Amino acid sequence: MVPLKPLAVSLLLFFWGFPSKALDETDWHNDAFLHDEEQHIIQRRAINDNEIRATALQIWNSVKDLNVQYDGVTHKGKPLKLFTENQRTLRLDPYFTRLFGFYSARLGVEDGCVRSIGCKEAQNRFIENISQNNGPISILYGFLTKKGLFKGDYKAFKEFLKTMWFEPYNRSGGTVLDSSGFEHVFLGEITKKNAVVGLHNWMRMYDEELGGRFHLNENAKYFPTAKPSVADVKFTWNGYQKTQGTTFFMKKSPAVEIALYTLCFKVQPDKPCSINFGAGVVNVMTKSLASQKSLISTAYPEFP
């Protein structure tokens, strides 16, 4: 091949424009100069609502409803309870409940998971347990890789989930690593002004009510006509109130909830992800952390 003369190179650069960086052969694709997030925006726009609904349904049906019986209404002469009396011995997911003891609910206090090797091991076991083949996480992985919203093998995807949900960050203002997406959504937190925030998980509520730390402030509101069923409750936890109420999915495993929230976070972050389950529409709201958009700040179900 005859080498190009300097004049010819100059002419080529004049017509093509000078590249902003050194290019290799892969850079000549149309999206070579797009930031990863910009590519994700394009890929999200290519996903239609029917695809989201079909994937959400597949995730939801991959694990059977757990046999949980709710009460949540006033009975004369009896204390107001969210769960029925015959549910006092319900067996919870041990990989999930193992994580409870590592976290401090108080914002402004560094969580035990920040420096604990035992917590990191518990997080790893939890992710491995919910990521079993043909389960909700593997369904999610298949969809996201097919749509180009995740690139990597299944092992890398599990690492991505650990970072997205467990990476510690500051929520209270300052530098103390006092929160994470997992803690806020599944376990709940108490602000410096003594208000409860987060806590959108029935297993956590069950465990706290059983231990005498969780008390309903008024009758629960149920939305059983929609699939999946959603409840809205106002409560006192550890002596502090959540007056605005909290919504949560009823009867499902943490694996299903993690998968569903992650799906919506990846395809429609920071806005309602509307899912039509056939019997009714449920919005899943996910919000990213302002300072780190790859981390989840909160997630919960709501009705439009």
PDB file of C-alpha atoms in Angstrom:
ATOM      1  CA  MET A   1       0.000   0.000   0.000  1.00  0.00           C
ATOM      2  CA  VAL A   2       1.395   3.392  -1.055  1.00  0.00           C
ATOM      3  CA  PRO A   3       1.717   5.777   1.929  1.00  0.00           C
ATOM      4  CA  LEU A   4      -0.324   8.973   1.785  1.00  0.00           C
ATOM      5  CA  LYS A   5       1.555  12.167   1.144  1.00  0.00           C
ATOM      6  CA  PRO A   6       1.311  14.919   3.776  1.00  0.00           C
ATOM      7  CA  LEU A   7      -0.756  17.079   1.410  1.00  0.00           C
ATOM      8  CA  ALA A   8      -3.239  14.254   0.843  1.00  0.00           C
ATOM      9  CA  VAL A   9      -3.585  13.693   4.615  1.00  0.00           C
ATOM     10  CA  SER A  10      -4.224  17.383   5.133  1.00  0.00           C
ATOM     11  CA  LEU A  11      -6.938  17.368   2.488  1.00  0.00           C
ATOM     12  CA  LEU A  12      -8.625  14.339   4.051  1.00  0.00           C
ATOM     13  CA  LEU A  13      -8.627  15.976   7.459  1.00  0.00           C
ATOM     14  CA  PHE A  14     -10.016  19.163   5.945  1.00  0.00           C
ATOM     15  CA  PHE A  15     -13.038  17.375   4.453  1.00  0.00           C
ATOM     16  CA  TRP A  16     -13.629  14.915   7.301  1.00  0.00           C
ATOM     17  CA  GLY A  17     -12.896  17.238  10.228  1.00  0.00           C
ATOM     18  CA  PHE A  18     -10.276  16.711  12.883  1.00  0.00           C
ATOM     19  CA  PRO A  19     -11.137  13.962  15.374  1.00  0.00           C
ATOM     20  CA  SER A  20     -11.368  14.994  19.017  1.00  0.00           C
ATOM     21  CA  LYS A  21      -9.405  11.938  20.135  1.00  0.00           C
ATOM     22  CA  ALA A  22      -7.294   9.130  18.734  1.00  0.00           C
ATOM     23  CA  LEU A  23      -9.623   6.714  16.932  1.00  0.00           C
ATOM     24  CA  ASP A  24      -9.483   2.989  16.444  1.00  0.00           C
ATOM     25  CA  GLU A  25     -11.597   0.970  14.040  1.00  0.00           C
ATOM     26  CA  THR A  26     -14.474   0.584  16.536  1.00  0.00           C
ATOM     27  CA  ASP A  27     -14.822   4.362  16.856  1.00  0.00           C
ATOM     28  CA  TRP A  28     -16.296   4.714  13.388  1.00  0.00           C
ATOM     29  CA  HIS A  29     -19.700   3.420  14.493  1.00  0.00           C
ATOM     30  CA  ASN A  30     -22.429   6.055  14.585  1.00  0.00           C
ATOM     31  CA  ASP A  31     -22.571   6.045  18.385  1.00  0.00           C
ATOM     32  CA  ALA A  32     -18.813   6.046  18.918  1.00  0.00           C
ATOM     33  CA  PHE A  33     -18.738   9.458  20.541  1.00  0.00           C
ATOM     34  CA  LEU A  34     -21.848   9.065  22.695  1.00  0.00           C
ATOM     35  CA  HIS A  35     -21.508   8.827  26.444  1.00  0.00           C
ATOM     36  CA  ASP A  36     -22.765   5.543  27.943  1.00  0.00           C
ATOM     37  CA  GLU A  37     -25.706   7.303  29.540  1.00  0.00           C
ATOM     38  CA  GLU A  38     -26.662   8.914  26.233  1.00  0.00           C
ATOM     39  CA  GLN A  39     -26.624   5.483  24.621  1.00  0.00           C
ATOM     40  CA  HIS A  40     -28.833   4.188  27.437  1.00  0.00           C
ATOM     41  CA  ILE A  41     -31.322   7.004  26.827  1.00  0.00           C
ATOM     42  CA  ILE A  42     -31.556   6.011  23.166  1.00  0.00           C
ATOM     43  CA  GLN A  43     -31.960   2.347  24.104  1.00  0.00           C
ATOM     44  CA  ARG A  44     -34.634   3.154  26.712  1.00  0.00           C
ATOM     45  CA  ARG A  45     -36.662   5.054  24.117  1.00  0.00           C
ATOM     46  CA  ALA A  46     -36.610   1.984  21.896  1.00  0.00           C
ATOM     47  CA  ILE A  47     -38.306  -0.116  24.610  1.00  0.00           C
ATOM     48  CA  ASN A  48     -42.092   0.032  24.432  1.00  0.00           C
ATOM     49  CA  ASP A  49     -44.579  -0.327  27.288  1.00  0.00           C
ATOM     50  CA  ASN A  50     -45.664  -3.796  26.169  1.00  0.00           C
ATOM     51  CA  GLU A  51     -42.109  -5.095  26.546  1.00  0.00           C
ATOM     52  CA  ILE A  52     -41.844  -3.619  30.040  1.00  0.00           C
ATOM     53  CA  ARG A  53     -45.214  -5.078  31.015  1.00  0.00           C
ATOM     54  CA  ALA A  54     -44.367  -8.538  29.639  1.00  0.00           C
ATOM     55  CA  THR A  55     -41.038  -8.630  31.480  1.00  0.00           C
ATOM     56  CA  ALA A  56     -42.603  -7.360  34.723  1.00  0.00           C
ATOM     57  CA  LEU A  57     -45.290 -10.054  34.513  1.00  0.00           C
ATOM     58  CA  GLN A  58     -42.667 -12.729  33.910  1.00  0.00           C
ATOM     59  CA  ILE A  59     -40.711 -11.518  36.930  1.00  0.00           C
ATOM     60  CA  TRP A  60     -43.830 -11.339  39.086  1.00  0.00           C
ATOM     61  CA  ASN A  61     -45.009 -14.841  38.179  1.00  0.00           C
ATOM     62  CA  SER A  62     -41.586 -16.458  38.560  1.00  0.00           C
ATOM     63  CA  VAL A  63     -42.109 -16.816  42.341  1.00  0.00           C
ATOM     64  CA  LYS A  64     -45.397 -17.783  43.970  1.00  0.00           C
ATOM     65  CA  ASP A  65     -47.120 -15.466  46.431  1.00  0.00           C
ATOM     66  CA  LEU A  66     -46.143 -16.245  49.988  1.00  0.00           C
ATOM     67  CA  ASN A  67     -48.926 -17.268  52.367  1.00  0.00           C
ATOM     68  CA  VAL A  68     -49.176 -13.984  54.254  1.00  0.00           C
ATOM     69  CA  GLN A  69     -52.432 -12.935  55.919  1.00  0.00           C
ATOM     70  CA  TYR A  70     -52.961  -9.268  56.639  1.00  0.00           C
ATOM     71  CA  ASP A  71     -55.258  -7.677  59.189  1.00  0.00           C
ATOM     72  CA  GLY A  72     -54.660  -3.951  59.568  1.00  0.00           C
ATOM     73  CA  VAL A  73     -58.157  -3.033  60.763  1.00  0.00           C
ATOM     74  CA  THR A  74     -59.451  -2.115  64.194  1.00  0.00           C
ATOM     75  CA  HIS A  75     -61.029  -4.861  66.320  1.00  0.00           C
ATOM     76  CA  LYS A  76     -62.802  -3.974  69.547  1.00  0.00           C
ATOM     77  CA  GLY A  77     -60.616  -4.671  72.554  1.00  0.00           C
ATOM     78  CA  LYS A  78     -57.582  -5.679  70.476  1.00  0.00           C
ATOM     79  CA  PRO A  79     -54.479  -3.725  69.437  1.00  0.00           C
ATOM     80  CA  LEU A  80     -54.238  -2.697  65.778  1.00  0.00           C
ATOM     81  CA  LYS A  81     -51.966  -5.135  63.952  1.00  0.00           C
ATOM     82  CA  LEU A  82     -50.842  -5.274  60.335  1.00  0.00           C
ATOM     83  CA  PHE A  83     -50.597  -9.069  60.322  1.00  0.00           C
ATOM     84  CA  THR A  84     -53.121 -11.564  61.650  1.00  0.00           C
ATOM     85  CA  GLU A  85     -52.490 -13.355  64.942  1.00  0.00           C
ATOM     86  CA  ASN A  86     -51.998 -16.720  63.242  1.00  0.00           C
ATOM     87  CA  GLN A  87     -49.040 -15.281  61.303  1.00  0.00           C
ATOM     88  CA  ARG A  88     -46.843 -15.017  64.386  1.00  0.00           C
ATOM     89  CA  THR A  89     -44.570 -17.881  63.286  1.00  0.00           C
ATOM     90  CA  LEU A  90     -44.114 -17.031  59.607  1.00  0.00           C
ATOM     91  CA  ARG A  91     -40.659 -18.081  58.359  1.00  0.00           C
ATOM     92  CA  LEU A  92     -38.838 -15.296  56.558  1.00  0.00           C
ATOM     93  CA  ASP A  93     -35.993 -15.442  54.045  1.00  0.00           C
ATOM     94  CA  PRO A  94     -32.898 -16.025  56.252  1.00  0.00           C
ATOM     95  CA  TYR A  95     -30.525 -14.494  53.693  1.00  0.00           C
ATOM     96  CA  PHE A  96     -32.620 -11.331  53.799  1.00  0.00           C
ATOM     97  CA  THR A  97     -33.139 -11.086  57.559  1.00  0.00           C
ATOM     98  CA  ARG A  98     -29.442 -11.798  58.166  1.00  0.00           C
ATOM     99  CA  LEU A  99     -28.751  -8.282  56.881  1.00  0.00           C
ATOM    100  CA  PHE A 100     -31.007  -6.510  59.394  1.00  0.00           C
ATOM    101  CA  GLY A 101     -28.540  -6.417  62.257  1.00  0.00           C
ATOM    102  CA  PHE A 102     -25.736  -4.716  60.339  1.00  0.00           C
ATOM    103  CA  TYR A 103     -27.539  -1.451  59.680  1.00  0.00           C
ATOM    104  CA  SER A 104     -28.175   1.557  61.903  1.00  0.00           C
ATOM    105  CA  ALA A 105     -31.570   3.132  61.230  1.00  0.00           C
ATOM    106  CA  ARG A 106     -30.356   6.533  62.430  1.00  0.00           C
ATOM    107  CA  LEU A 107     -29.176   8.801  59.606  1.00  0.00           C
ATOM    108  CA  GLY A 108     -25.974  10.609  60.499  1.00  0.00           C
ATOM    109  CA  VAL A 109     -24.492   7.447  62.022  1.00  0.00           C
ATOM    110  CA  GLU A 110     -22.163   5.330  59.905  1.00  0.00           C
ATOM    111  CA  ASP A 111     -23.724   1.997  59.026  1.00  0.00           C
ATOM    112  CA  GLY A 112     -22.055  -1.134  60.286  1.00  0.00           C
ATOM    113  CA  CYS A 113     -21.813  -2.474  56.742  1.00  0.00           C
ATOM    114  CA  VAL A 114     -19.282   0.182  55.768  1.00  0.00           C
ATOM    115  CA  ARG A 115     -16.446  -1.563  57.630  1.00  0.00           C
ATOM    116  CA  SER A 116     -17.870  -5.016  58.337  1.00  0.00           C
ATOM    117  CA  ILE A 117     -16.487  -8.028  56.485  1.00  0.00           C
ATOM    118  CA  GLY A 118     -19.393 -10.057  57.875  1.00  0.00           C
ATOM    119  CA  CYS A 119     -21.879  -7.685  56.282  1.00  0.00           C
ATOM    120  CA  LYS A 120     -20.130  -7.864  52.906  1.00  0.00           C
ATOM    121  CA  GLU A 121     -20.310 -11.656  53.114  1.00  0.00           C
ATOM    122  CA  ALA A 122     -24.020 -11.489  54.005  1.00  0.00           C
ATOM    123  CA  GLN A 123     -24.630  -9.189  51.051  1.00  0.00           C
ATOM    124  CA  ASN A 124     -22.839 -11.613  48.730  1.00  0.00           C
ATOM    125  CA  ARG A 125     -24.880 -14.563  49.989  1.00  0.00           C
ATOM    126  CA  PHE A 126     -28.117 -12.598  49.621  1.00  0.00           C
ATOM    127  CA  ILE A 127     -27.348 -11.668  46.008  1.00  0.00           C
ATOM    128  CA  GLU A 128     -26.293 -15.222  45.183  1.00  0.00           C
ATOM    129  CA  ASN A 129     -29.489 -16.594  46.719  1.00  0.00           C
ATOM    130  CA  ILE A 130     -31.849 -14.305  44.776  1.00  0.00           C
ATOM    131  CA  SER A 131     -29.907 -14.846  41.522  1.00  0.00           C
ATOM    132  CA  GLN A 132     -30.682 -18.521  41.048  1.00  0.00           C
ATOM    133  CA  ASN A 133     -31.219 -19.715  37.481  1.00  0.00           C
ATOM    134  CA  ASN A 134     -34.678 -19.150  35.963  1.00  0.00           C
ATOM    135  CA  GLY A 135     -35.596 -16.828  38.825  1.00  0.00           C
ATOM    136  CA  PRO A 136     -36.602 -13.153  38.693  1.00  0.00           C
ATOM    137  CA  ILE A 137     -33.026 -11.844  38.587  1.00  0.00           C
ATOM    138  CA  SER A 138     -32.040 -14.087  35.676  1.00  0.00           C
ATOM    139  CA  ILE A 139     -35.178 -12.956  33.809  1.00  0.00           C
ATOM    140  CA  LEU A 140     -34.188  -9.347  34.418  1.00  0.00           C
ATOM    141  CA  TYR A 141     -30.633 -10.014  33.254  1.00  0.00           C
ATOM    142  CA  GLY A 142     -31.861 -11.589  30.006  1.00  0.00           C
ATOM    143  CA  PHE A 143     -34.063  -8.607  29.217  1.00  0.00           C
ATOM    144  CA  LEU A 144     -31.485  -5.920  30.021  1.00  0.00           C
ATOM    145  CA  THR A 145     -28.727  -7.601  28.015  1.00  0.00           C
ATOM    146  CA  LYS A 146     -31.062  -8.130  25.069  1.00  0.00           C
ATOM    147  CA  LYS A 147     -31.960  -4.433  25.099  1.00  0.00           C
ATOM    148  CA  GLY A 148     -28.364  -3.269  25.502  1.00  0.00           C
ATOM    149  CA  LEU A 149     -28.905  -1.779  28.959  1.00  0.00           C
ATOM    150  CA  PHE A 150     -26.330  -4.079  30.504  1.00  0.00           C
ATOM    151  CA  LYS A 151     -23.142  -5.460  28.989  1.00  0.00           C
ATOM    152  CA  GLY A 152     -21.376  -8.303  30.723  1.00  0.00           C
ATOM    153  CA  ASP A 153     -21.841 -11.851  31.939  1.00  0.00           C
ATOM    154  CA  TYR A 154     -24.102 -12.961  34.792  1.00  0.00           C
ATOM    155  CA  LYS A 155     -21.305 -12.704  37.349  1.00  0.00           C
ATOM    156  CA  ALA A 156     -20.747  -9.076  36.367  1.00  0.00           C
ATOM    157  CA  PHE A 157     -24.480  -8.453  36.609  1.00  0.00           C
ATOM    158  CA  LYS A 158     -24.542  -9.688  40.204  1.00  0.00           C
ATOM    159  CA  GLU A 159     -21.700  -7.303  40.995  1.00  0.00           C
ATOM    160  CA  PHE A 160     -23.707  -4.524  39.374  1.00  0.00           C
ATOM    161  CA  LEU A 161     -26.692  -5.337  41.624  1.00  0.00           C
ATOM    162  CA  LYS A 162     -24.508  -5.302  44.726  1.00  0.00           C
ATOM    163  CA  THR A 163     -23.158  -1.877  43.827  1.00  0.00           C
ATOM    164  CA  MET A 164     -26.517  -0.423  42.853  1.00  0.00           C
ATOM    165  CA  TRP A 165     -28.298  -1.569  46.018  1.00  0.00           C
ATOM    166  CA  PHE A 166     -25.571  -1.849  48.677  1.00  0.00           C
ATOM    167  CA  GLU A 167     -23.021   0.849  47.872  1.00  0.00           C
ATOM    168  CA  PRO A 168     -23.024   3.151  50.949  1.00  0.00           C
ATOM    169  CA  TYR A 169     -23.520   6.887  50.568  1.00  0.00           C
ATOM    170  CA  ASN A 170     -24.553   9.918  52.601  1.00  0.00           C
ATOM    171  CA  ARG A 171     -28.249  10.824  52.786  1.00  0.00           C
ATOM    172  CA  SER A 172     -28.310  13.191  55.767  1.00  0.00           C
ATOM    173  CA  GLY A 173     -25.888  15.820  54.483  1.00  0.00           C
ATOM    174  CA  GLY A 174     -22.170  15.637  55.149  1.00  0.00           C
ATOM    175  CA  THR A 175     -19.680  12.858  54.597  1.00  0.00           C
ATOM    176  CA  VAL A 176     -20.876  10.049  56.880  1.00  0.00           C
ATOM    177  CA  LEU A 177     -21.812   6.935  54.894  1.00  0.00           C
ATOM    178  CA  ASP A 178     -25.145   6.442  56.614  1.00  0.00           C
ATOM    179  CA  SER A 179     -27.414   5.037  53.911  1.00  0.00           C
ATOM    180  CA  SER A 180     -27.834   2.861  50.823  1.00  0.00           C
ATOM    181  CA  GLY A 181     -30.645   2.053  48.432  1.00  0.00           C
ATOM    182  CA  PHE A 182     -31.184  -1.312  50.084  1.00  0.00           C
ATOM    183  CA  GLU A 183     -31.348   0.103  53.588  1.00  0.00           C
ATOM    184  CA  HIS A 184     -33.738   2.906  52.664  1.00  0.00           C
ATOM    185  CA  VAL A 185     -36.181   0.803  50.629  1.00  0.00           C
ATOM    186  CA  PHE A 186     -36.163  -2.471  52.540  1.00  0.00           C
ATOM    187  CA  LEU A 187     -35.184  -1.609  56.117  1.00  0.00           C
ATOM    188  CA  GLY A 188     -36.172   2.012  56.758  1.00  0.00           C
ATOM    189  CA  GLU A 189     -34.324   4.963  58.274  1.00  0.00           C
ATOM    190  CA  ILE A 190     -34.831   7.692  60.875  1.00  0.00           C
ATOM    191  CA  THR A 191     -33.832  11.263  60.047  1.00  0.00           C
ATOM    192  CA  LYS A 192     -32.119  13.784  62.319  1.00  0.00           C
ATOM    193  CA  LYS A 193     -35.581  15.327  62.807  1.00  0.00           C
ATOM    194  CA  ASN A 194     -36.883  11.964  64.069  1.00  0.00           C
ATOM    195  CA  ALA A 195     -39.038  11.179  61.040  1.00  0.00           C
ATOM    196  CA  VAL A 196     -39.216   7.714  59.474  1.00  0.00           C
ATOM    197  CA  VAL A 197     -38.288   7.521  55.789  1.00  0.00           C
ATOM    198  CA  GLY A 198     -38.296   4.584  53.413  1.00  0.00           C
ATOM    199  CA  LEU A 199     -39.308   1.115  54.677  1.00  0.00           C
ATOM    200  CA  HIS A 200     -41.314  -0.332  51.788  1.00  0.00           C
ATOM    201  CA  ASN A 201     -41.033  -4.041  52.579  1.00  0.00           C
ATOM    202  CA  TRP A 202     -43.558  -6.333  54.263  1.00  0.00           C
ATOM    203  CA  MET A 203     -40.961  -8.772  55.668  1.00  0.00           C
ATOM    204  CA  ARG A 204     -39.243  -5.985  57.541  1.00  0.00           C
ATOM    205  CA  MET A 205     -42.601  -4.734  58.868  1.00  0.00           C
ATOM    206  CA  TYR A 206     -43.531  -8.244  59.952  1.00  0.00           C
ATOM    207  CA  ASP A 207     -40.262  -8.755  61.818  1.00  0.00           C
ATOM    208  CA  GLU A 208     -40.503  -5.351  63.507  1.00  0.00           C
ATOM    209  CA  GLU A 209     -44.163  -5.829  64.479  1.00  0.00           C
ATOM    210  CA  LEU A 210     -43.333  -9.232  65.925  1.00  0.00           C
ATOM    211  CA  GLY A 211     -40.606  -7.595  67.995  1.00  0.00           C
ATOM    212  CA  GLY A 212     -42.956  -4.884  69.260  1.00  0.00           C
ATOM    213  CA  ARG A 213     -41.198  -2.044  67.433  1.00  0.00           C
ATOM    214  CA  PHE A 214     -43.744  -1.439  64.638  1.00  0.00           C
ATOM    215  CA  HIS A 215     -47.276  -0.145  65.326  1.00  0.00           C
ATOM    216  CA  LEU A 216     -49.973   0.936  62.903  1.00  0.00           C
ATOM    217  CA  ASN A 217     -51.308   4.448  63.519  1.00  0.00           C
ATOM    218  CA  GLU A 218     -54.570   3.837  61.681  1.00  0.00           C
ATOM    219  CA  ASN A 219     -56.290   1.214  59.567  1.00  0.00           C
ATOM    220  CA  ALA A 220     -54.300   0.039  56.565  1.00  0.00           C
ATOM    221  CA  LYS A 221     -55.465   0.805  53.042  1.00  0.00           C
ATOM    222  CA  TYR A 222     -55.433  -2.100  50.623  1.00  0.00           C
ATOM    223  CA  PHE A 223     -55.655  -2.151  46.865  1.00  0.00           C
ATOM    224  CA  PRO A 224     -56.425  -5.838  46.257  1.00  0.00           C
ATOM    225  CA  THR A 225     -58.220  -5.247  42.942  1.00  0.00           C
ATOM    226  CA  ALA A 226     -54.922  -4.649  41.195  1.00  0.00           C
ATOM    227  CA  LYS A 227     -52.365  -7.317  40.537  1.00  0.00           C
ATOM    228  CA  PRO A 228     -50.020  -7.135  42.335  1.00  0.00           C
ATOM    229  CA  SER A 229     -51.749  -6.140  45.565  1.00  0.00           C
ATOM    230  CA  VAL A 230     -50.387  -3.047  47.263  1.00  0.00           C
ATOM    231  CA  ALA A 231     -50.938  -1.696  50.772  1.00  0.00           C
ATOM    232  CA  ASP A 232     -50.577   1.826  52.157  1.00  0.00           C
ATOM    233  CA  VAL A 233     -49.943   2.214  55.905  1.00  0.00           C
ATOM    234  CA  LYS A 234     -49.122   4.925  58.433  1.00  0.00           C
ATOM    235  CA  PHE A 235     -47.141   3.686  61.378  1.00  0.00           C
ATOM    236  CA  THR A 236     -44.859   4.310  64.329  1.00  0.00           C
ATOM    237  CA  TRP A 237     -41.499   2.553  64.284  1.00  0.00           C
ATOM    238  CA  ASN A 238     -39.106   2.566  67.226  1.00  0.00           C
ATOM    239  CA  GLY A 239     -41.175   5.404  68.677  1.00  0.00           C
ATOM    240  CA  TYR A 240     -40.982   7.573  65.551  1.00  0.00           C
ATOM    241  CA  GLN A 241     -43.803   8.170  63.083  1.00  0.00           C
ATOM    242  CA  LYS A 242     -44.124   7.928  59.336  1.00  0.00           C
ATOM    243  CA  THR A 243     -47.126  10.205  58.980  1.00  0.00           C
ATOM    244  CA  GLN A 244     -47.206  10.348  55.183  1.00  0.00           C
ATOM    245  CA  GLY A 245     -47.593   6.605  54.973  1.00  0.00           C
ATOM    246  CA  THR A 246     -45.669   4.032  53.021  1.00  0.00           C
ATOM    247  CA  THR A 247     -46.699   1.790  50.143  1.00  0.00           C
ATOM    248  CA  PHE A 248     -45.403  -1.724  49.615  1.00  0.00           C
ATOM    249  CA  PHE A 249     -46.009  -4.880  47.615  1.00  0.00           C
ATOM    250  CA  MET A 250     -47.746  -7.647  49.544  1.00  0.00           C
ATOM    251  CA  LYS A 251     -46.733 -11.317  49.691  1.00  0.00           C
ATOM    252  CA  LYS A 252     -43.694 -11.299  47.379  1.00  0.00           C
ATOM    253  CA  SER A 253     -40.082 -12.263  47.989  1.00  0.00           C
ATOM    254  CA  PRO A 254     -37.200  -9.762  48.069  1.00  0.00           C
ATOM    255  CA  ALA A 255     -35.932 -11.317  44.824  1.00  0.00           C
ATOM    256  CA  VAL A 256     -39.077 -10.272  42.951  1.00  0.00           C
ATOM    257  CA  GLU A 257     -39.023  -6.776  44.428  1.00  0.00           C
ATOM    258  CA  ILE A 258     -35.310  -6.252  43.689  1.00  0.00           C
ATOM    259  CA  ALA A 259     -35.860  -7.416  40.098  1.00  0.00           C
ATOM    260  CA  LEU A 260     -38.955  -5.286  39.530  1.00  0.00           C
ATOM    261  CA  TYR A 261     -37.454  -2.146  41.036  1.00  0.00           C
ATOM    262  CA  THR A 262     -34.210  -2.640  39.095  1.00  0.00           C
ATOM    263  CA  LEU A 263     -36.154  -3.128  35.857  1.00  0.00           C
ATOM    264  CA  CYS A 264     -37.942   0.190  36.298  1.00  0.00           C
ATOM    265  CA  PHE A 265     -34.763   1.927  37.459  1.00  0.00           C
ATOM    266  CA  LYS A 266     -32.994   0.867  34.268  1.00  0.00           C
ATOM    267  CA  VAL A 267     -35.761   1.567  31.759  1.00  0.00           C
ATOM    268  CA  GLN A 268     -37.545   4.569  33.318  1.00  0.00           C
ATOM    269  CA  PRO A 269     -35.484   6.104  36.139  1.00  0.00           C
ATOM    270  CA  ASP A 270     -36.698   9.132  38.106  1.00  0.00           C
ATOM    271  CA  LYS A 271     -40.274   8.875  36.883  1.00  0.00           C
ATOM    272  CA  PRO A 272     -43.250   6.530  37.316  1.00  0.00           C
ATOM    273  CA  CYS A 273     -42.846   3.201  35.537  1.00  0.00           C
ATOM    274  CA  SER A 274     -46.424   2.282  34.663  1.00  0.00           C
ATOM    275  CA  ILE A 275     -47.146  -1.448  34.638  1.00  0.00           C
ATOM    276  CA  ASN A 276     -50.503  -2.846  33.592  1.00  0.00           C
ATOM    277  CA  PHE A 277     -50.896  -6.215  35.287  1.00  0.00           C
ATOM    278  CA  GLY A 278     -54.267  -6.871  33.642  1.00  0.00           C
ATOM    279  CA  ALA A 279     -56.517  -6.203  36.627  1.00  0.00           C
ATOM    280  CA  GLY A 280     -55.145  -2.715  37.215  1.00  0.00           C
ATOM    281  CA  VAL A 281     -52.263  -0.343  36.687  1.00  0.00           C
ATOM    282  CA  VAL A 282     -49.474   0.036  39.230  1.00  0.00           C
ATOM    283  CA  ASN A 283     -46.792   2.696  39.018  1.00  0.00           C
ATOM    284  CA  VAL A 284     -43.343   1.778  40.279  1.00  0.00           C
ATOM    285  CA  MET A 285     -41.464   4.917  41.250  1.00  0.00           C
ATOM    286  CA  THR A 286     -37.672   4.771  41.355  1.00  0.00           C
ATOM    287  CA  LYS A 287     -35.311   7.657  42.034  1.00  0.00           C
ATOM    288  CA  SER A 288     -31.587   7.856  41.499  1.00  0.00           C
ATOM    289  CA  LEU A 289     -29.139   9.433  43.882  1.00  0.00           C
ATOM    290  CA  ALA A 290     -28.559  13.051  42.823  1.00  0.00           C
ATOM    291  CA  SER A 291     -24.789  12.808  43.220  1.00  0.00           C
ATOM    292  CA  GLN A 292     -24.429   9.307  41.723  1.00  0.00           C
ATOM    293  CA  LYS A 293     -27.041   8.513  39.113  1.00  0.00           C
ATOM    294  CA  SER A 294     -26.028   4.851  38.940  1.00  0.00           C
ATOM    295  CA  LEU A 295     -27.152   4.301  42.556  1.00  0.00           C
ATOM    296  CA  ILE A 296     -30.769   3.963  43.617  1.00  0.00           C
ATOM    297  CA  SER A 297     -32.107   6.345  46.253  1.00  0.00           C
ATOM    298  CA  THR A 298     -35.628   4.969  46.689  1.00  0.00           C
ATOM    299  CA  ALA A 299     -38.218   2.691  45.077  1.00  0.00           C
ATOM    300  CA  TYR A 300     -41.833   1.951  45.884  1.00  0.00           C
ATOM    301  CA  PRO A 301     -45.186   1.111  44.278  1.00  0.00           C
ATOM    302  CA  GLU A 302     -47.937   3.677  43.860  1.00  0.00           C
ATOM    303  CA  PHE A 303     -51.262   4.009  42.107  1.00  0.00           C
ATOM    304  CA  PRO A 304     -51.769   6.526  39.281  1.00  0.00           C
TER     305      PRO A 304
END
